[in-house]
Short mmCIF file of C-alpha atoms in Angstrom, two decimals:
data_model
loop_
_atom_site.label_atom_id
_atom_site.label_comp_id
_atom_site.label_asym_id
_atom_site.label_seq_id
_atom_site.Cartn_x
_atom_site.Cartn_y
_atom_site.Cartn_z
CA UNK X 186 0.00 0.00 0.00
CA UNK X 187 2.86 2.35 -0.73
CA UNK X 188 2.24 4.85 -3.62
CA UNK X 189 5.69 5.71 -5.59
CA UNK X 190 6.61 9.09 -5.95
CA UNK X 191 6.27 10.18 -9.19
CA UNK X 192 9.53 11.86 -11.24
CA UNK X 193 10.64 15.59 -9.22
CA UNK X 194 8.98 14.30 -6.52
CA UNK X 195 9.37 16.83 -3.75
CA UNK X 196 8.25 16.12 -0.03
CA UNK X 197 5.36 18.21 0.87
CA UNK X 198 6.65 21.32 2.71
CA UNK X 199 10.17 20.54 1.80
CA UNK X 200 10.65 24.12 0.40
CA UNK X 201 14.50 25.34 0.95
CA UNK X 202 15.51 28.31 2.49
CA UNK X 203 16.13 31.82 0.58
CA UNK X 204 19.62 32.19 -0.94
CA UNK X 205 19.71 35.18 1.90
CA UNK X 206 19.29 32.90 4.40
CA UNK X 207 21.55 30.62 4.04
CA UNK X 208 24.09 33.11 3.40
CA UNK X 209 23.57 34.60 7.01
CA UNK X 210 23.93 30.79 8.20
CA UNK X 211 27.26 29.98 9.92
CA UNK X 212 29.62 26.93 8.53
CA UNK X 213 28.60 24.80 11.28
CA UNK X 214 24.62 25.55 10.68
CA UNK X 215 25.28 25.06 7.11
CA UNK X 216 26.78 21.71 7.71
CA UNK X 217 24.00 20.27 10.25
CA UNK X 218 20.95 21.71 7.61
CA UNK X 219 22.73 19.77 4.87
CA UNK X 220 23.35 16.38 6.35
CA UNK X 221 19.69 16.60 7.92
CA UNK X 222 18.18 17.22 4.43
CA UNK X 223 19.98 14.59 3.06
CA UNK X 224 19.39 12.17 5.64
CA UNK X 225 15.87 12.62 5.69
CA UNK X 226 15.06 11.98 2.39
CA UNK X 227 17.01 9.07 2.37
CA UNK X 228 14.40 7.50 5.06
CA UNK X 229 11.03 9.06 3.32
CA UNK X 230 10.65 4.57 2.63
CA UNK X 231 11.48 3.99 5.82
CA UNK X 232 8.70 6.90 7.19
CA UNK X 233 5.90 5.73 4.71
CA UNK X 234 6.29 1.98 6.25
CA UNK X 235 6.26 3.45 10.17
CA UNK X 236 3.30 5.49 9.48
CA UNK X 237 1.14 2.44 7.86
CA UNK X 238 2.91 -0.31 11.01
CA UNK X 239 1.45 2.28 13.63
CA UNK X 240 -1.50 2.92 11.78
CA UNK X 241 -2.28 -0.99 11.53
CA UNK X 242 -1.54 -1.43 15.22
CA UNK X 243 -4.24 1.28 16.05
CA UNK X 244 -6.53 -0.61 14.09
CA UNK X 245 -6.61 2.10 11.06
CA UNK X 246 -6.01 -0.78 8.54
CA UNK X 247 -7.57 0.33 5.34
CA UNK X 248 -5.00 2.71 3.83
CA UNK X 249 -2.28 3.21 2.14
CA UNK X 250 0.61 5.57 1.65
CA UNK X 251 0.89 7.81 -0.94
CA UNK X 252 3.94 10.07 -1.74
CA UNK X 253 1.98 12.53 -3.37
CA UNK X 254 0.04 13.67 -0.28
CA UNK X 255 2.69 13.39 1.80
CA UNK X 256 0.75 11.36 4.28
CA UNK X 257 -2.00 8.12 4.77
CA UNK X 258 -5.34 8.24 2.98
CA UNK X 259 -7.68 5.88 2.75
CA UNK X 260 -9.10 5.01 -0.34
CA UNK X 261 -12.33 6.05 -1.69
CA UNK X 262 -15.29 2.88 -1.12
CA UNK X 263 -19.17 2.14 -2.65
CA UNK X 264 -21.62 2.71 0.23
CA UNK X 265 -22.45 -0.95 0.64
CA UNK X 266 -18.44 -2.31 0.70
CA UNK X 267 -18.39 -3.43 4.05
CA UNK X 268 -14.26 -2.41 6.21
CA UNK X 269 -14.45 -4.27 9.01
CA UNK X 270 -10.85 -4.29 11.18
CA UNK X 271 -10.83 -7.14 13.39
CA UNK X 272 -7.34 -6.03 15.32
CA UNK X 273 -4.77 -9.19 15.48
CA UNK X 274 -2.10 -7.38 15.75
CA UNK X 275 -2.72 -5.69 18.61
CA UNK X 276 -2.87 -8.69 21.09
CA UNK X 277 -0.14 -10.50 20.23
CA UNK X 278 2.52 -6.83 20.15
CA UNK X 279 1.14 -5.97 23.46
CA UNK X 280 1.58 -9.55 25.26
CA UNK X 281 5.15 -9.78 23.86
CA UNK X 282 5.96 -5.67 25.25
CA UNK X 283 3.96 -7.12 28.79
CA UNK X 284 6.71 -10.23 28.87
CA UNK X 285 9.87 -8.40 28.49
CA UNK X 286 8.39 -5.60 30.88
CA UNK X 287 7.64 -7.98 33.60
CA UNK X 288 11.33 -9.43 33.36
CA UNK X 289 13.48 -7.13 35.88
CA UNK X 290 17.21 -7.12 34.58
CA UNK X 291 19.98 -8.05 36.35
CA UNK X 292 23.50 -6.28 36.21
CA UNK X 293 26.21 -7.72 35.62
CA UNK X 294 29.69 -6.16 35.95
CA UNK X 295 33.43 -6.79 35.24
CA UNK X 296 36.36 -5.29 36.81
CA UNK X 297 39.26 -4.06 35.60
CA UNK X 298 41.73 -6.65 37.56
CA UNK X 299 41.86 -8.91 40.04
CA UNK X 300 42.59 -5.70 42.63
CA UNK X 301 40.34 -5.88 45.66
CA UNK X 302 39.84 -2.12 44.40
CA UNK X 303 38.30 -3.22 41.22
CA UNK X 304 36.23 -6.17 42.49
CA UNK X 305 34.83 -3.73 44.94
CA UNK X 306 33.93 -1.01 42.54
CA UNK X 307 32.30 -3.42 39.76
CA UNK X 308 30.22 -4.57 42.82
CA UNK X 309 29.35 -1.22 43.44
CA UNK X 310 28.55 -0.15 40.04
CA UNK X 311 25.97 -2.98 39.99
CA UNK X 312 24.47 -1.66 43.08
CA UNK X 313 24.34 1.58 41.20
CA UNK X 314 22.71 0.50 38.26
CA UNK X 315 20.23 -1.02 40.16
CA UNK X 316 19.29 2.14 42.10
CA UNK X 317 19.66 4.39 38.71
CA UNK X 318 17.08 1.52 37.16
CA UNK X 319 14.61 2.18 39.73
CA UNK X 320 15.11 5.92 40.67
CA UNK X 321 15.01 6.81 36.49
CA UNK X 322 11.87 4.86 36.38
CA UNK X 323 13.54 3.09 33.60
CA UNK X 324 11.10 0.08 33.54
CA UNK X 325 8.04 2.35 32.12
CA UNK X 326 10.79 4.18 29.63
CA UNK X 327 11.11 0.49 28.59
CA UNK X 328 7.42 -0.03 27.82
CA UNK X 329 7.71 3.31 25.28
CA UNK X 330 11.04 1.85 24.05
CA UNK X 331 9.57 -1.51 22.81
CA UNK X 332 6.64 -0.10 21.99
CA UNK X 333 8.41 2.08 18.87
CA UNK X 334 10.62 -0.90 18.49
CA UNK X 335 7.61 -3.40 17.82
CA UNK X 336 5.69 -0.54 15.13
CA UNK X 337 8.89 1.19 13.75
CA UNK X 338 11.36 -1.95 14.22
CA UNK X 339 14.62 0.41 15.33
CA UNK X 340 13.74 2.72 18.54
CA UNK X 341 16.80 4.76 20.50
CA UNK X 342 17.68 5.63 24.24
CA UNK X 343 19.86 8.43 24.32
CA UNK X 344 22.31 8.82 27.97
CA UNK X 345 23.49 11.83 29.20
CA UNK X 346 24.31 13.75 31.77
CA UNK X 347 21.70 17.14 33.30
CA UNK X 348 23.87 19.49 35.16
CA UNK X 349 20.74 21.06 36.37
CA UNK X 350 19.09 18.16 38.23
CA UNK X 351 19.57 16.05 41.25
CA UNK X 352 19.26 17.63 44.76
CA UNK X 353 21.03 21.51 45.71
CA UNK X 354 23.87 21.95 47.38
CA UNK X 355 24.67 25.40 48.75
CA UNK X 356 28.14 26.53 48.51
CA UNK X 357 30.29 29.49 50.23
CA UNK X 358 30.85 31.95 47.83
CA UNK X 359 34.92 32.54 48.80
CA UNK X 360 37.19 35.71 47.58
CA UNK X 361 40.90 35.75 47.87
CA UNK X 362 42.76 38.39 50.56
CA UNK X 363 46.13 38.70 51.62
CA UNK X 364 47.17 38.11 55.25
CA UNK X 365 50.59 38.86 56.55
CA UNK X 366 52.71 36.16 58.07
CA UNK X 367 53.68 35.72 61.36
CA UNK X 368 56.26 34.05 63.41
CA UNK X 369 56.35 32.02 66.48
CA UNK X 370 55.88 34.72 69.00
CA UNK X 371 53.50 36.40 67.09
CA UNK X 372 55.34 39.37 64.92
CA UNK X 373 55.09 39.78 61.35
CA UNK X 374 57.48 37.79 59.37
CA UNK X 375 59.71 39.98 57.10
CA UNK X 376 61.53 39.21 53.66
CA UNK X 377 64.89 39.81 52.60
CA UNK X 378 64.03 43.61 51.15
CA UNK X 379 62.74 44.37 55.20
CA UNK X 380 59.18 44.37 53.38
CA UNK X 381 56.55 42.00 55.43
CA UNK X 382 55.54 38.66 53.80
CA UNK X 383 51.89 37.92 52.59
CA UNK X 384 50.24 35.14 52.32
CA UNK X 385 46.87 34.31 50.25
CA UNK X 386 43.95 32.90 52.04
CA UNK X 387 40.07 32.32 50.84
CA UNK X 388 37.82 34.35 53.19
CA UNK X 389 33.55 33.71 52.63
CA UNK X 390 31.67 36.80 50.61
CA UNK X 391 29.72 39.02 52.80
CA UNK X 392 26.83 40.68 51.31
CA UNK X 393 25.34 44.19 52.38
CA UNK X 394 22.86 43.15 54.66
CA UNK X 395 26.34 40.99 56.68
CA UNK X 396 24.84 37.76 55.51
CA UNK X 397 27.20 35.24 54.31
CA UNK X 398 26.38 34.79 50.81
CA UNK X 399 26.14 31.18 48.63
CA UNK X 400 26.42 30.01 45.68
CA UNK X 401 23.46 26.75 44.57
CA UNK X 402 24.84 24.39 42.64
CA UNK X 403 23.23 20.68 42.00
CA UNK X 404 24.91 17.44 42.25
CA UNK X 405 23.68 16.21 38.34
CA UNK X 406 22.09 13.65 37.25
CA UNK X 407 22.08 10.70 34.75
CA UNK X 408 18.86 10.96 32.19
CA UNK X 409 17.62 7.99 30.14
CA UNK X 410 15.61 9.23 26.89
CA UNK X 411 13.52 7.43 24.43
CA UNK X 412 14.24 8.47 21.16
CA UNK X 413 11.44 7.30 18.06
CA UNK X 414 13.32 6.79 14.54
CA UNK X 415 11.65 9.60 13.65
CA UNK X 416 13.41 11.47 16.02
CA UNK X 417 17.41 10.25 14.83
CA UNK X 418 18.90 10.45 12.01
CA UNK X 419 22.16 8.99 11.58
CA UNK X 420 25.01 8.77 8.82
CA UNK X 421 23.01 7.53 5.47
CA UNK X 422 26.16 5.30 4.76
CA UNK X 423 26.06 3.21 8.17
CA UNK X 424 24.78 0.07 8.29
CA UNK X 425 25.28 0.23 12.01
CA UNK X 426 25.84 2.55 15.01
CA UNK X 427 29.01 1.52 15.12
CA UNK X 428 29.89 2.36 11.43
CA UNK X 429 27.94 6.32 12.00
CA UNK X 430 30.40 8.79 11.57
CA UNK X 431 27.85 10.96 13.17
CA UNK X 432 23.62 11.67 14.17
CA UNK X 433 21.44 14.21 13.85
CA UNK X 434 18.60 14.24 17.30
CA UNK X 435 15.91 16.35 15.83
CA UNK X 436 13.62 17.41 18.72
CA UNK X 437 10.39 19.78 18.86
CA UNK X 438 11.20 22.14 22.14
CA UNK X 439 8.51 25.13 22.91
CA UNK X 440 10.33 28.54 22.16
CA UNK X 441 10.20 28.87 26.54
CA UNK X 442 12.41 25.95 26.59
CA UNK X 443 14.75 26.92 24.15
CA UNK X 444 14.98 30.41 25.81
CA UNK X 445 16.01 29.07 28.93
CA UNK X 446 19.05 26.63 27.74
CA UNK X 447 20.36 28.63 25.50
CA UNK X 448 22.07 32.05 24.93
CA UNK X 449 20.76 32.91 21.87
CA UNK X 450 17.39 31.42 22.40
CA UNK X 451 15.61 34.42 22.00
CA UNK X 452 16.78 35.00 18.17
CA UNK X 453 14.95 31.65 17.37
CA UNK X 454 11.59 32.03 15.46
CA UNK X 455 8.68 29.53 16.01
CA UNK X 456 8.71 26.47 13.10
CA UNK X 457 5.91 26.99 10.05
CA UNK X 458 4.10 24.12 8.39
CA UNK X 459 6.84 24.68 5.92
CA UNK X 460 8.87 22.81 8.10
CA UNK X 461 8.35 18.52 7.30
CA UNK X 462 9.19 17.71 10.44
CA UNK X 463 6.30 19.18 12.07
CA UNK X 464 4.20 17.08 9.74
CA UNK X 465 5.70 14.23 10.95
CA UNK X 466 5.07 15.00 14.93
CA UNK X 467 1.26 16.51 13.58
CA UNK X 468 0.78 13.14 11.89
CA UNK X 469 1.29 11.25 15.07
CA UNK X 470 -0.87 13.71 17.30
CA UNK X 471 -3.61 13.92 15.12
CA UNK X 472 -4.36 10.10 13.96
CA UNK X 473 -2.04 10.99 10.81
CA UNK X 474 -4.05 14.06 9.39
CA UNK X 475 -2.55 14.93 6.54
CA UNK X 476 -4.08 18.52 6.01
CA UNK X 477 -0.96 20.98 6.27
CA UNK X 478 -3.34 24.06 6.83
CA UNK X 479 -2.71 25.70 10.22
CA UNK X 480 -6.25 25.49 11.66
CA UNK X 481 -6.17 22.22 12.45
CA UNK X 482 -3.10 22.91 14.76
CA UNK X 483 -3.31 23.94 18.58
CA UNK X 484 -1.56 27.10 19.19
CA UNK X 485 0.94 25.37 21.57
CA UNK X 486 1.97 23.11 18.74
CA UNK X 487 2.55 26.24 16.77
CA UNK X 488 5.06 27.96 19.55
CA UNK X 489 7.35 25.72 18.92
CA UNK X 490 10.74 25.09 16.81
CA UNK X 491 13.10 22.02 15.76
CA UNK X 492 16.21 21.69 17.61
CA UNK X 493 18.79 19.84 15.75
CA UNK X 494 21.74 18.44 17.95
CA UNK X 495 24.56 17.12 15.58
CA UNK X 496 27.08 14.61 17.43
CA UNK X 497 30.08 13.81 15.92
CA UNK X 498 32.67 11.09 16.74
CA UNK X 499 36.12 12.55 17.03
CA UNK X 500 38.21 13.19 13.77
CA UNK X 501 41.57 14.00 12.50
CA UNK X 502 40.20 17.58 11.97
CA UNK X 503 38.12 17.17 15.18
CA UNK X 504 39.49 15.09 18.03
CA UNK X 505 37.39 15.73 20.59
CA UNK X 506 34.50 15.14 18.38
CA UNK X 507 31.97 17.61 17.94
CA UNK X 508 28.82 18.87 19.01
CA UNK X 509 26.94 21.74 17.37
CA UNK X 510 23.49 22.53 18.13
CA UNK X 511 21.07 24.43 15.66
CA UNK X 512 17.63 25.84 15.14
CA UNK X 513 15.93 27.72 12.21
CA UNK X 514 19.14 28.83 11.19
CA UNK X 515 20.83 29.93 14.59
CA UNK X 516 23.87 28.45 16.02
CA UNK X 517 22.57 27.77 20.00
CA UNK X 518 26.13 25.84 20.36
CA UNK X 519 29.17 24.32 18.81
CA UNK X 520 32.33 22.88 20.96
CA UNK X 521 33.48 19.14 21.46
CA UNK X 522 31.99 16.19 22.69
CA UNK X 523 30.83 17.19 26.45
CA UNK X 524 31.51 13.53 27.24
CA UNK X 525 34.76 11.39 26.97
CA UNK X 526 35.51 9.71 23.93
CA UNK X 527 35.19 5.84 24.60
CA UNK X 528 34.47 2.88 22.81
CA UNK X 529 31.22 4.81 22.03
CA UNK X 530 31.57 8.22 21.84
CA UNK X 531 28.27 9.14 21.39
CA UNK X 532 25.24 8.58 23.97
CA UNK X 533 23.23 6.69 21.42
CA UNK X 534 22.14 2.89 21.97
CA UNK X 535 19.82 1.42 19.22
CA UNK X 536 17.62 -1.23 20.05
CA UNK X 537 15.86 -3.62 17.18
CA UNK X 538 13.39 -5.74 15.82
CA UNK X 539 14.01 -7.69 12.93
CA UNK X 540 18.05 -7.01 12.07
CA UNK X 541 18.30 -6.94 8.15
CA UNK X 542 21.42 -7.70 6.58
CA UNK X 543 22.89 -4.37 5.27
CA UNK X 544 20.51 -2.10 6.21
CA UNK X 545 20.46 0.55 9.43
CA UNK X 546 16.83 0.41 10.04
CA UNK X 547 15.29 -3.19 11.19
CA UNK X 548 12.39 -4.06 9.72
CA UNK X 549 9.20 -4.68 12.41
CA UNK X 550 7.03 -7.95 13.00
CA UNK X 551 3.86 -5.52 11.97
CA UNK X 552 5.10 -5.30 8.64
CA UNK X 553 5.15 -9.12 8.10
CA UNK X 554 1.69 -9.18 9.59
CA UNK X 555 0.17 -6.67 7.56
CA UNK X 556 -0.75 -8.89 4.37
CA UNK X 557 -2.15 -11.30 6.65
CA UNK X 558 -4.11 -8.88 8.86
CA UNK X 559 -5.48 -7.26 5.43
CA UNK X 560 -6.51 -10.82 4.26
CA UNK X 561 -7.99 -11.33 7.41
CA UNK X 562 -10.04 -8.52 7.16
CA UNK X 563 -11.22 -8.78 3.72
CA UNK X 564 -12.57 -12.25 4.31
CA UNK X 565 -14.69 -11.05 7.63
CA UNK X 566 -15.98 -8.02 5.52
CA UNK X 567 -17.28 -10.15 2.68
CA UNK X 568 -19.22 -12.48 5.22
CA UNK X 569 -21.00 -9.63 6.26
CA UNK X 570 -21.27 -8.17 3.12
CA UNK X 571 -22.85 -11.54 1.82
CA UNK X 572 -24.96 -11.64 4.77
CA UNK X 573 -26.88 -7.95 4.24
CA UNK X 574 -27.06 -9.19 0.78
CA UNK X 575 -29.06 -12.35 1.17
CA UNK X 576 -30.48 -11.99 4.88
CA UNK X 577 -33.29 -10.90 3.24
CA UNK X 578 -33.52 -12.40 -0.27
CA UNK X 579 -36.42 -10.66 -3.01
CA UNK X 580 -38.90 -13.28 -4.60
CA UNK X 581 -40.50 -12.80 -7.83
CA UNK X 582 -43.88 -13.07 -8.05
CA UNK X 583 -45.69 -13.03 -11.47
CA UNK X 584 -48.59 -10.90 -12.06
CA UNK X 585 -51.77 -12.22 -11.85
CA UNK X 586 -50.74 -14.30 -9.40
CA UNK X 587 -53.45 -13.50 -7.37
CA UNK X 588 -51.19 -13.25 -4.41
CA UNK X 589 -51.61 -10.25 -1.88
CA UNK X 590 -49.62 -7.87 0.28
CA UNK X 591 -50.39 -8.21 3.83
#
């Protein structure tokens, strides 16, 4: 049920920015907006088989995909065909989500060496983990996690590290003085030149009312994030997380949030339905409308723009990898990795489905169901179709007869 685009096909919306535009971008911007673009519409096959796996999960199972539209239509029917959706797909995706859920991991770590230092902190770490597990409330992430797994077949958890969380800790704000030294018996110690010697020392701010003053800071805290496909896209020439040279997170923040995080916050503008990426998140909040007119969209949806973080694994050019972070054309940040380059440098895990052999994205049990649901359903549909056809069958009577209506 997938429509083909036709020749200078162009996604709906996909409009590029004004020569002007792009000349006011920066090199990093520039960079980001071009590896999105082309990443995306190297996944527009990918999209149109999500959209009709989630759609035939929900029970929405008569309609297809067309290019054209840019979205899911269902096709036009006489008034007496009979669509009946008898859902079994739905039972059997949310039993296997309810098995793995109900299975609480256990944590397993190795140390470094045979130390008693080591042994003791991998048995620590796994005490850790298991605290993090329950205090992250990673079990219900993990219901959302295979959820996108079982419709999309490739879901993401992203790991990092919020400065700004975990509980305050108030700390003496300190300024440096100099004290003169003293001997033994108490008199002020005196260098070479007869001039007395000073010492530094760290004395607590005072502020004008002769309170001590403070400075909050917060101990941080680890963050666990489900990430949809829709929401990653990684280096079109990687069959594997491993072999991405770098991915784009593309994430809707409200212009509030953005504000707050970053400096130049306030020179972002809201996103337009210009933007296909908005279709995309207004597709999956309103049952995959595929009307791009702007009444049909809250005005919170609307205050809104798409923040593009662009990690890259460390380089010859770059070896502290970078990280540059962009929206409608503004550079909120660009510097290195903010996390030590290890064996994976960047805080993406993939999780999938079906694995397919040379491909990134995994392929989902829904879409091997689909031809049998739709039989399914076709078969049902004609019983009933049969049966208001000849649940009350017409007889012929000749005339003259003599035969008459009650």
């Amino acid at each position: 049920g997938i429509m083909q685009p036709s020749p200078g096909f162009q996604w709906p919306g996909s409009a590029k920015p004004t020569p002007t535009t792009r000349r006011q971008w920066s090199d990093g911007v520039s960079e980001v907006e071009r590896k999105y673009e082309v990443t995306r519409r190297a996944r527009l096959f990918y999209e149109a088989s999500w959209y009709q796996n989630i759609s035939f999960y929900l029970g929405r199972q008569y309609v297809n995909w067309s290019f054209t539209r840019g979205g899911l239509y269902e096709p036009k029917a006489p008034s007496w065909r009979v669509r009946l959706a008898c859902n079994r797909i739905l039972g059997p995706i949310q039993a296997q989500i309810s098995r793995v859920v109900g299975m609480r991991p256990a944590f397993s770590t190795m140390p470094n060496s045979t130390e008693e230092d080591d042994r003791l902190a991998a048995r620590l770490s796994e005490k850790l983990l298991t605290y993090l597990f329950d205090k992250l409330r990673v079990r219900r992430k993990l219901n959302n996690l295979l959820l996108w797994v079982s419709t999309c077949g490739s879901a993401f958890v992203k790991i990092g590290w919020d400065n700004e969380a975990g509980e305050a800790i108030r700390i003496p704000r300190m300024e440096d003085e100099l004290l003169s030294a003293t001997n033994e018996d108490g008199s002020a110690m005196m260098d070479e030149t007869g001039q007395p010697v000073m010492l530094p020392n760290l004395r607590q701010m005072v502020g004008e009312d002769g309170n001590d003053l403070f400075d909050e800071h917060h101990e941080g805290e680890v963050t666990v994030d489900v990430l949809s496909p829709f929401d990653v896209l990684p280096d079109p020439g990687a069959t594997n997380m491993d072999e991405a040279r770098w991915v784009i997170h593309a994430k809707w923040m409200s212009l509030d949030d953005i504000r707050a995080n970053y400096k130049r916050g306030d020179e972002v503008s809201p996103a337009t339905n210009a933007d296909p990426y908005g279709g995309v998140t207004r597709k999956l909040l309103f049952d995959f409308v595929t009307s791009y007119s702007n009444s049909s969209v809250p005005s919170d949806i609307e205050n809104r723009a798409l923040v593009k973080e662009y990690w890259e694994k460390p380089t010859k050019e770059h070896k502290q990898g970078r990280l540059i972070i962009a929206s409608n054309g503004i550079e909120l940040h660009s510097g290195p990795l903010p996390y030590k380059p290890g064996s994976n440098p960047l805080p993406f895990v993939k999780f999938d489905d079906i694995e397919s052999p040379g491909r990134f994205w995994a392929q989902s049990k829904i879409e091997q169901m689909r031809p049998l649901q739709m039989s399914y359903n076709r078969r049902r549909s004609q019983l009933v179709e049969f049966a208001n056809l000849m649940a009350k069958p017409k007889w012929l009577v000749p005339k003259g007869a003599g035969i008459i209506d009650a």
